[in-house]
mmCIF file of C-alpha atoms in Angstrom:
data_model
loop_
_atom_site.group_PDB
_atom_site.id
_atom_site.type_symbol
_atom_site.label_atom_id
_atom_site.label_comp_id
_atom_site.label_asym_id
_atom_site.label_seq_id
_atom_site.Cartn_x
_atom_site.Cartn_y
_atom_site.Cartn_z
ATOM 1 C CA UNK A 118 -15.429 17.122 3.970
ATOM 2 C CA UNK A 119 -17.885 19.346 2.108
ATOM 3 C CA UNK A 120 -17.409 18.284 -1.499
ATOM 4 C CA UNK A 121 -20.879 17.068 -2.456
ATOM 5 C CA UNK A 122 -21.707 20.223 -4.388
ATOM 6 C CA UNK A 123 -18.279 20.695 -5.916
ATOM 7 C CA UNK A 124 -17.447 19.895 -9.528
ATOM 8 C CA UNK A 125 -15.843 16.637 -10.602
ATOM 9 C CA UNK A 126 -12.672 16.431 -12.624
ATOM 10 C CA UNK A 127 -12.720 15.361 -16.262
ATOM 11 C CA UNK A 128 -9.221 13.939 -15.839
ATOM 12 C CA UNK A 129 -10.283 10.601 -14.361
ATOM 13 C CA UNK A 130 -9.475 7.486 -16.387
ATOM 14 C CA UNK A 131 -11.564 4.599 -15.100
ATOM 15 C CA UNK A 132 -9.864 1.387 -16.183
ATOM 16 C CA UNK A 133 -11.373 -0.874 -13.538
ATOM 17 C CA UNK A 134 -12.213 -4.271 -14.921
ATOM 18 C CA UNK A 135 -9.984 -3.792 -17.959
ATOM 19 C CA UNK A 136 -7.852 -6.793 -17.051
ATOM 20 C CA UNK A 137 -4.598 -4.852 -16.943
ATOM 21 C CA UNK A 138 -2.808 -6.823 -19.621
ATOM 22 C CA UNK A 139 -2.678 -10.173 -17.825
ATOM 23 C CA UNK A 140 0.435 -9.580 -15.703
ATOM 24 C CA UNK A 141 0.792 -11.602 -12.514
ATOM 25 C CA UNK A 142 0.243 -9.789 -9.192
ATOM 26 C CA UNK A 143 3.126 -9.186 -6.775
ATOM 27 C CA UNK A 144 3.749 -12.076 -4.388
ATOM 28 C CA UNK A 145 4.563 -11.468 -0.741
ATOM 29 C CA UNK A 146 5.650 -13.704 2.074
ATOM 30 C CA UNK A 147 3.592 -12.685 5.115
ATOM 31 C CA UNK A 148 1.091 -10.308 6.619
ATOM 32 C CA UNK A 149 4.065 -8.246 7.821
ATOM 33 C CA UNK A 150 5.263 -8.080 4.258
ATOM 34 C CA UNK A 151 1.825 -6.973 3.144
ATOM 35 C CA UNK A 152 1.816 -4.123 5.650
ATOM 36 C CA UNK A 153 5.297 -3.098 4.512
ATOM 37 C CA UNK A 154 4.315 -3.123 0.854
ATOM 38 C CA UNK A 155 0.993 -1.392 1.409
ATOM 39 C CA UNK A 156 2.507 1.204 3.692
ATOM 40 C CA UNK A 157 6.172 1.761 2.943
ATOM 41 C CA UNK A 158 5.663 1.520 -0.799
ATOM 42 C CA UNK A 159 2.529 3.574 -0.821
ATOM 43 C CA UNK A 160 3.066 7.212 -1.708
ATOM 44 C CA UNK A 161 6.081 6.316 -3.890
ATOM 45 C CA UNK A 162 6.952 8.003 -7.162
ATOM 46 C CA UNK A 163 7.986 4.854 -9.027
ATOM 47 C CA UNK A 164 7.090 1.406 -7.657
ATOM 48 C CA UNK A 165 10.091 -0.228 -9.325
ATOM 49 C CA UNK A 166 12.426 2.093 -7.416
ATOM 50 C CA UNK A 167 10.732 1.429 -4.101
ATOM 51 C CA UNK A 168 10.718 -2.336 -4.592
ATOM 52 C CA UNK A 169 14.460 -2.237 -5.217
ATOM 53 C CA UNK A 170 14.954 -0.420 -1.914
ATOM 54 C CA UNK A 171 13.402 -3.224 0.109
ATOM 55 C CA UNK A 172 15.847 -5.529 1.840
ATOM 56 C CA UNK A 173 16.699 -8.387 -0.446
ATOM 57 C CA UNK A 174 14.590 -7.052 -3.290
ATOM 58 C CA UNK A 175 11.204 -8.420 -4.272
ATOM 59 C CA UNK A 176 10.433 -11.991 -3.127
ATOM 60 C CA UNK A 177 10.821 -14.731 -5.668
ATOM 61 C CA UNK A 178 7.864 -15.739 -7.819
ATOM 62 C CA UNK A 179 7.786 -19.169 -6.208
ATOM 63 C CA UNK A 180 7.407 -18.146 -2.576
ATOM 64 C CA UNK A 181 4.898 -16.504 -0.334
ATOM 65 C CA UNK A 182 1.244 -15.788 -0.839
ATOM 66 C CA UNK A 183 -0.435 -13.827 -3.562
ATOM 67 C CA UNK A 184 -2.337 -10.577 -3.261
ATOM 68 C CA UNK A 185 -5.609 -11.297 -4.996
ATOM 69 C CA UNK A 186 -6.669 -9.045 -7.798
ATOM 70 C CA UNK A 187 -9.872 -7.333 -6.796
ATOM 71 C CA UNK A 188 -12.674 -5.875 -8.799
ATOM 72 C CA UNK A 189 -14.556 -2.743 -7.819
ATOM 73 C CA UNK A 190 -16.023 -3.062 -4.340
ATOM 74 C CA UNK A 191 -19.553 -1.948 -3.437
ATOM 75 C CA UNK A 192 -19.649 1.810 -2.980
ATOM 76 C CA UNK A 193 -16.715 2.463 -5.262
ATOM 77 C CA UNK A 194 -18.860 4.626 -7.552
ATOM 78 C CA UNK A 195 -19.446 6.964 -4.616
ATOM 79 C CA UNK A 196 -15.731 6.813 -3.870
ATOM 80 C CA UNK A 197 -14.972 7.588 -7.498
ATOM 81 C CA UNK A 198 -17.150 10.696 -7.316
ATOM 82 C CA UNK A 199 -15.426 11.742 -4.118
ATOM 83 C CA UNK A 200 -11.931 11.221 -5.548
ATOM 84 C CA UNK A 201 -12.982 13.063 -8.696
ATOM 85 C CA UNK A 202 -14.099 16.032 -6.591
ATOM 86 C CA UNK A 203 -10.824 16.006 -4.654
ATOM 87 C CA UNK A 204 -8.883 15.930 -7.911
ATOM 88 C CA UNK A 205 -10.943 18.846 -9.238
ATOM 89 C CA UNK A 206 -10.170 20.783 -6.072
ATOM 90 C CA UNK A 207 -6.439 20.206 -6.518
ATOM 91 C CA UNK A 208 -6.763 21.401 -10.113
ATOM 92 C CA UNK A 209 -8.434 24.625 -8.996
ATOM 93 C CA UNK A 210 -5.900 25.295 -6.248
ATOM 94 C CA UNK A 211 -2.755 24.556 -8.226
ATOM 95 C CA UNK A 212 -3.969 26.272 -11.410
ATOM 96 C CA UNK A 213 -4.591 29.431 -9.393
ATOM 97 C CA UNK A 214 -1.301 29.132 -7.504
ATOM 98 C CA UNK A 215 0.710 28.638 -10.694
ATOM 99 C CA UNK A 216 -1.004 31.648 -12.274
ATOM 100 C CA UNK A 217 0.122 33.744 -9.322
ATOM 101 C CA UNK A 218 3.660 32.589 -10.049
ATOM 102 C CA UNK A 219 3.295 33.443 -13.732
ATOM 103 C CA UNK A 220 3.329 29.796 -14.717
ATOM 104 C CA UNK A 221 0.920 27.313 -16.321
ATOM 105 C CA UNK A 222 -0.232 24.254 -14.415
ATOM 106 C CA UNK A 223 -0.729 21.187 -16.602
ATOM 107 C CA UNK A 224 -3.408 19.019 -15.022
ATOM 108 C CA UNK A 225 -2.453 15.383 -14.452
ATOM 109 C CA UNK A 226 -4.761 12.417 -15.001
ATOM 110 C CA UNK A 227 -5.774 9.992 -12.277
ATOM 111 C CA UNK A 228 -6.150 6.359 -13.342
ATOM 112 C CA UNK A 229 -8.517 4.116 -11.383
ATOM 113 C CA UNK A 230 -7.700 0.452 -11.826
ATOM 114 C CA UNK A 231 -8.494 -2.890 -10.217
ATOM 115 C CA UNK A 232 -5.787 -5.472 -9.584
ATOM 116 C CA UNK A 233 -3.166 -4.274 -12.029
ATOM 117 C CA UNK A 234 -2.590 -1.833 -14.860
ATOM 118 C CA UNK A 235 0.368 -0.903 -17.082
ATOM 119 C CA UNK A 236 1.864 2.528 -16.461
ATOM 120 C CA UNK A 237 4.738 4.579 -17.804
ATOM 121 C CA UNK A 238 6.724 3.625 -14.673
ATOM 122 C CA UNK A 239 6.091 -0.100 -14.736
ATOM 123 C CA UNK A 240 3.192 -2.306 -13.775
ATOM 124 C CA UNK A 241 0.793 -0.714 -11.274
ATOM 125 C CA UNK A 242 -0.620 -3.177 -8.739
ATOM 126 C CA UNK A 243 -2.925 -2.857 -5.771
ATOM 127 C CA UNK A 244 -0.198 -4.288 -3.509
ATOM 128 C CA UNK A 245 2.195 -1.475 -4.434
ATOM 129 C CA UNK A 246 -0.305 1.217 -3.510
ATOM 130 C CA UNK A 247 -1.132 4.604 -5.050
ATOM 131 C CA UNK A 248 1.727 6.313 -6.858
ATOM 132 C CA UNK A 249 2.532 9.128 -9.254
ATOM 133 C CA UNK A 250 4.366 8.308 -12.472
ATOM 134 C CA UNK A 251 6.416 11.263 -13.780
ATOM 135 C CA UNK A 252 6.914 9.525 -17.126
ATOM 136 C CA UNK A 253 3.243 9.795 -18.116
ATOM 137 C CA UNK A 254 2.117 12.473 -15.600
ATOM 138 C CA UNK A 255 -0.549 10.225 -14.086
ATOM 139 C CA UNK A 256 -1.577 9.092 -10.616
ATOM 140 C CA UNK A 257 -2.507 5.401 -10.316
ATOM 141 C CA UNK A 258 -4.990 4.315 -7.663
ATOM 142 C CA UNK A 259 -6.929 1.147 -6.854
ATOM 143 C CA UNK A 260 -9.818 2.182 -4.617
ATOM 144 C CA UNK A 261 -9.477 -1.139 -2.781
ATOM 145 C CA UNK A 262 -6.369 0.364 -1.190
ATOM 146 C CA UNK A 263 -8.521 2.548 1.027
ATOM 147 C CA UNK A 264 -9.854 -0.594 2.719
ATOM 148 C CA UNK A 265 -6.271 -1.470 3.638
ATOM 149 C CA UNK A 266 -5.533 2.090 4.696
ATOM 150 C CA UNK A 267 -8.400 2.044 7.159
ATOM 151 C CA UNK A 268 -8.295 -1.590 8.228
ATOM 152 C CA UNK A 269 -4.587 -2.398 8.494
ATOM 153 C CA UNK A 270 -3.107 1.044 8.996
ATOM 154 C CA UNK A 271 -5.939 2.583 11.040
ATOM 155 C CA UNK A 272 -6.311 5.720 8.935
ATOM 156 C CA UNK A 273 -9.929 6.104 7.891
ATOM 157 C CA UNK A 274 -12.188 8.971 6.897
ATOM 158 C CA UNK A 275 -12.735 11.123 3.835
ATOM 159 C CA UNK A 276 -9.882 13.485 4.540
ATOM 160 C CA UNK A 277 -7.453 10.586 4.887
ATOM 161 C CA UNK A 278 -8.418 9.582 1.330
ATOM 162 C CA UNK A 279 -8.125 13.169 0.156
ATOM 163 C CA UNK A 280 -4.676 13.374 1.747
ATOM 164 C CA UNK A 281 -3.544 10.337 -0.274
ATOM 165 C CA UNK A 282 -4.660 11.964 -3.524
ATOM 166 C CA UNK A 283 -3.254 15.375 -2.579
ATOM 167 C CA UNK A 284 0.109 13.833 -1.706
ATOM 168 C CA UNK A 285 0.371 12.142 -5.107
ATOM 169 C CA UNK A 286 -0.646 15.378 -6.817
ATOM 170 C CA UNK A 287 2.108 16.978 -4.759
ATOM 171 C CA UNK A 288 4.555 14.809 -6.679
ATOM 172 C CA UNK A 289 3.083 16.133 -9.914
ATOM 173 C CA UNK A 290 3.602 19.678 -8.652
ATOM 174 C CA UNK A 291 7.233 18.758 -7.995
ATOM 175 C CA UNK A 292 7.468 17.518 -11.566
ATOM 176 C CA UNK A 293 5.853 20.677 -12.933
ATOM 177 C CA UNK A 294 8.233 22.901 -10.977
ATOM 178 C CA UNK A 295 11.313 20.965 -12.060
ATOM 179 C CA UNK A 296 12.052 19.820 -8.507
ATOM 180 C CA UNK A 297 12.268 16.185 -9.523
ATOM 181 C CA UNK A 298 14.900 17.022 -12.073
ATOM 182 C CA UNK A 299 16.811 19.195 -9.601
ATOM 183 C CA UNK A 300 16.732 16.374 -7.067
ATOM 184 C CA UNK A 301 18.819 14.286 -9.422
ATOM 185 C CA UNK A 302 21.718 16.664 -8.862
ATOM 186 C CA UNK A 303 21.349 16.222 -5.101
ATOM 187 C CA UNK A 304 22.078 12.509 -5.333
ATOM 188 C CA UNK A 305 25.824 13.143 -5.456
ATOM 189 C CA UNK A 306 25.770 14.802 -2.018
ATOM 190 C CA UNK A 307 22.841 12.987 -0.402
ATOM 191 C CA UNK A 308 22.106 9.303 -0.052
ATOM 192 C CA UNK A 309 19.166 7.827 -1.939
ATOM 193 C CA UNK A 310 17.540 6.598 1.269
ATOM 194 C CA UNK A 311 17.982 7.181 4.989
ATOM 195 C CA UNK A 312 16.703 9.824 7.367
ATOM 196 C CA UNK A 313 17.923 12.725 5.219
ATOM 197 C CA UNK A 314 17.974 10.995 1.849
ATOM 198 C CA UNK A 315 16.651 12.314 -1.440
ATOM 199 C CA UNK A 316 13.622 10.038 -1.349
ATOM 200 C CA UNK A 317 12.653 11.182 2.162
ATOM 201 C CA UNK A 318 12.952 14.853 1.201
ATOM 202 C CA UNK A 319 10.812 14.298 -1.895
ATOM 203 C CA UNK A 320 8.091 12.557 0.120
ATOM 204 C CA UNK A 321 8.039 15.098 2.941
ATOM 205 C CA UNK A 322 7.768 17.914 0.425
ATOM 206 C CA UNK A 323 4.795 16.176 -1.199
ATOM 207 C CA UNK A 324 3.224 15.978 2.277
ATOM 208 C CA UNK A 325 3.793 19.707 2.676
ATOM 209 C CA UNK A 326 2.257 20.392 -0.743
ATOM 210 C CA UNK A 327 -0.777 18.341 0.310
ATOM 211 C CA UNK A 328 -1.133 20.656 3.289
ATOM 212 C CA UNK A 329 -0.839 23.714 1.038
ATOM 213 C CA UNK A 330 -3.694 22.365 -1.085
ATOM 214 C CA UNK A 331 -5.900 21.745 1.969
ATOM 215 C CA UNK A 332 -5.274 25.254 3.341
ATOM 216 C CA UNK A 333 -6.013 27.026 0.067
ATOM 217 C CA UNK A 334 -9.011 24.848 -0.818
ATOM 218 C CA UNK A 335 -10.528 25.472 2.578
ATOM 219 C CA UNK A 336 -9.867 29.214 2.437
ATOM 220 C CA UNK A 337 -11.641 29.347 -0.927
ATOM 221 C CA UNK A 338 -14.614 27.051 -0.282
ATOM 222 C CA UNK A 339 -14.610 25.974 3.378
ATOM 223 C CA UNK A 340 -14.401 22.270 2.540
ATOM 224 C CA UNK A 341 -13.044 21.119 5.909
ATOM 225 C CA UNK A 342 -15.262 19.984 8.746
ATOM 226 C CA UNK A 343 -14.622 19.133 12.376
ATOM 227 C CA UNK A 344 -12.222 16.214 12.626
ATOM 228 C CA UNK A 345 -10.907 16.437 9.069
ATOM 229 C CA UNK A 346 -7.526 17.875 10.002
ATOM 230 C CA UNK A 347 -7.120 15.170 12.638
ATOM 231 C CA UNK A 348 -7.831 12.533 9.987
ATOM 232 C CA UNK A 349 -5.115 14.006 7.798
ATOM 233 C CA UNK A 350 -2.609 14.051 10.647
ATOM 234 C CA UNK A 351 -3.506 10.465 11.522
ATOM 235 C CA UNK A 352 -3.009 9.374 7.923
ATOM 236 C CA UNK A 353 0.372 11.102 7.771
ATOM 237 C CA UNK A 354 1.455 9.424 11.012
ATOM 238 C CA UNK A 355 0.145 6.022 9.902
ATOM 239 C CA UNK A 356 2.522 5.841 6.943
ATOM 240 C CA UNK A 357 5.734 6.918 8.665
ATOM 241 C CA UNK A 358 8.687 4.633 7.931
ATOM 242 C CA UNK A 359 9.413 4.035 11.611
ATOM 243 C CA UNK A 360 5.849 2.982 12.394
ATOM 244 C CA UNK A 361 5.528 0.741 9.351
ATOM 245 C CA UNK A 362 8.853 -0.975 9.906
ATOM 246 C CA UNK A 363 8.031 -1.619 13.556
ATOM 247 C CA UNK A 364 4.703 -3.121 12.488
ATOM 248 C CA UNK A 365 6.413 -5.331 9.932
ATOM 249 C CA UNK A 366 9.567 -6.433 11.763
ATOM 250 C CA UNK A 367 9.366 -5.074 15.298
ATOM 251 C CA UNK A 368 12.078 -2.427 14.896
ATOM 252 C CA UNK A 369 13.012 0.464 12.610
ATOM 253 C CA UNK A 370 16.091 0.806 10.383
ATOM 254 C CA UNK A 371 16.635 4.551 9.747
ATOM 255 C CA UNK A 372 19.195 3.918 7.004
ATOM 256 C CA UNK A 373 16.457 2.279 4.930
ATOM 257 C CA UNK A 374 13.874 5.059 5.327
ATOM 258 C CA UNK A 375 12.310 6.247 2.068
ATOM 259 C CA UNK A 376 9.368 8.398 3.217
ATOM 260 C CA UNK A 377 10.222 9.876 6.623
ATOM 261 C CA UNK A 378 9.140 9.143 10.168
ATOM 262 C CA UNK A 379 5.589 9.596 11.410
ATOM 263 C CA UNK A 380 6.611 12.761 13.255
ATOM 264 C CA UNK A 381 8.292 14.185 10.149
ATOM 265 C CA UNK A 382 5.330 13.471 7.916
ATOM 266 C CA UNK A 383 2.929 15.125 10.344
ATOM 267 C CA UNK A 384 5.293 18.088 10.780
ATOM 268 C CA UNK A 385 5.639 18.816 7.070
ATOM 269 C CA UNK A 386 1.961 18.277 6.327
ATOM 270 C CA UNK A 387 1.113 20.690 9.144
ATOM 271 C CA UNK A 388 3.641 23.218 7.833
ATOM 272 C CA UNK A 389 1.865 23.328 4.475
ATOM 273 C CA UNK A 390 -1.545 23.385 6.123
ATOM 274 C CA UNK A 391 -0.654 26.291 8.395
ATOM 275 C CA UNK A 392 1.085 28.403 5.757
ATOM 276 C CA UNK A 393 -0.559 27.623 2.407
ATOM 277 C CA UNK A 394 2.821 28.616 0.956
ATOM 278 C CA UNK A 395 5.054 26.293 -1.057
ATOM 279 C CA UNK A 396 8.054 28.376 -0.041
ATOM 280 C CA UNK A 397 7.647 26.811 3.393
ATOM 281 C CA UNK A 398 8.019 23.345 1.851
ATOM 282 C CA UNK A 399 11.686 23.477 0.861
ATOM 283 C CA UNK A 400 12.812 20.176 2.352
ATOM 284 C CA UNK A 401 15.939 20.228 0.188
ATOM 285 C CA UNK A 402 17.043 23.504 1.736
ATOM 286 C CA UNK A 403 16.373 22.389 5.295
ATOM 287 C CA UNK A 404 19.382 20.958 7.173
ATOM 288 C CA UNK A 405 17.025 19.373 9.685
ATOM 289 C CA UNK A 406 13.896 17.472 8.724
#
């Protein structure tokens, strides 16, 4: 991606090394559990909600292994600059888009942390993955997650990282547009989880919004290079519920899906990327996902 000469956002809160209030990290029982937490939970709106959706709930405090809290890894300053530039790009795109709609876009903050950090939606931990908290309008991200994204899930590259950020900002766009609030009314007619559940529709729409950002940012400043789109598609496919569940347990359970299949995530990301139009991202109005 061509972001070296682009501005950096002033909405980065770097809390790495702050200690995070001394809360214990999440415990997990196996490598399969780690993949499930890092993948299926990643991209969630509220980690407490996602943890409650896992079979049997969170493991007990006395079992399993512990995800070690990690400090900033070498090269994280360069990653911070990159993430800051991606965030600035989303600010430019969505501010302009909202102006075209006659609305005002309120820029969210992105919190960098290491190990764990309190948030308005509960305790943010590396093992839960990046997430957007609608209560405080902030994205929470431990840069160490990108090592897991590349190593365990096989989704590396700059655009894969940008896709993660853009997806979480997509949740903020949903919040700004009142979609999150409207989704609450859908819960009476749709299940919370499952192939067509509210959670899946929210996540697929955020994927689509990420594609809208990429299209408009590239049209404005030609930030994409050869292979970037493929990285984004690979990242979207890597975090599909079906793929992650098969990695963790050997089979998929569609009734427990919270984020959509690999094919669905790629499809909706591509829809936003091809159109650059949020009107093409109405997952709640689509009978088929």
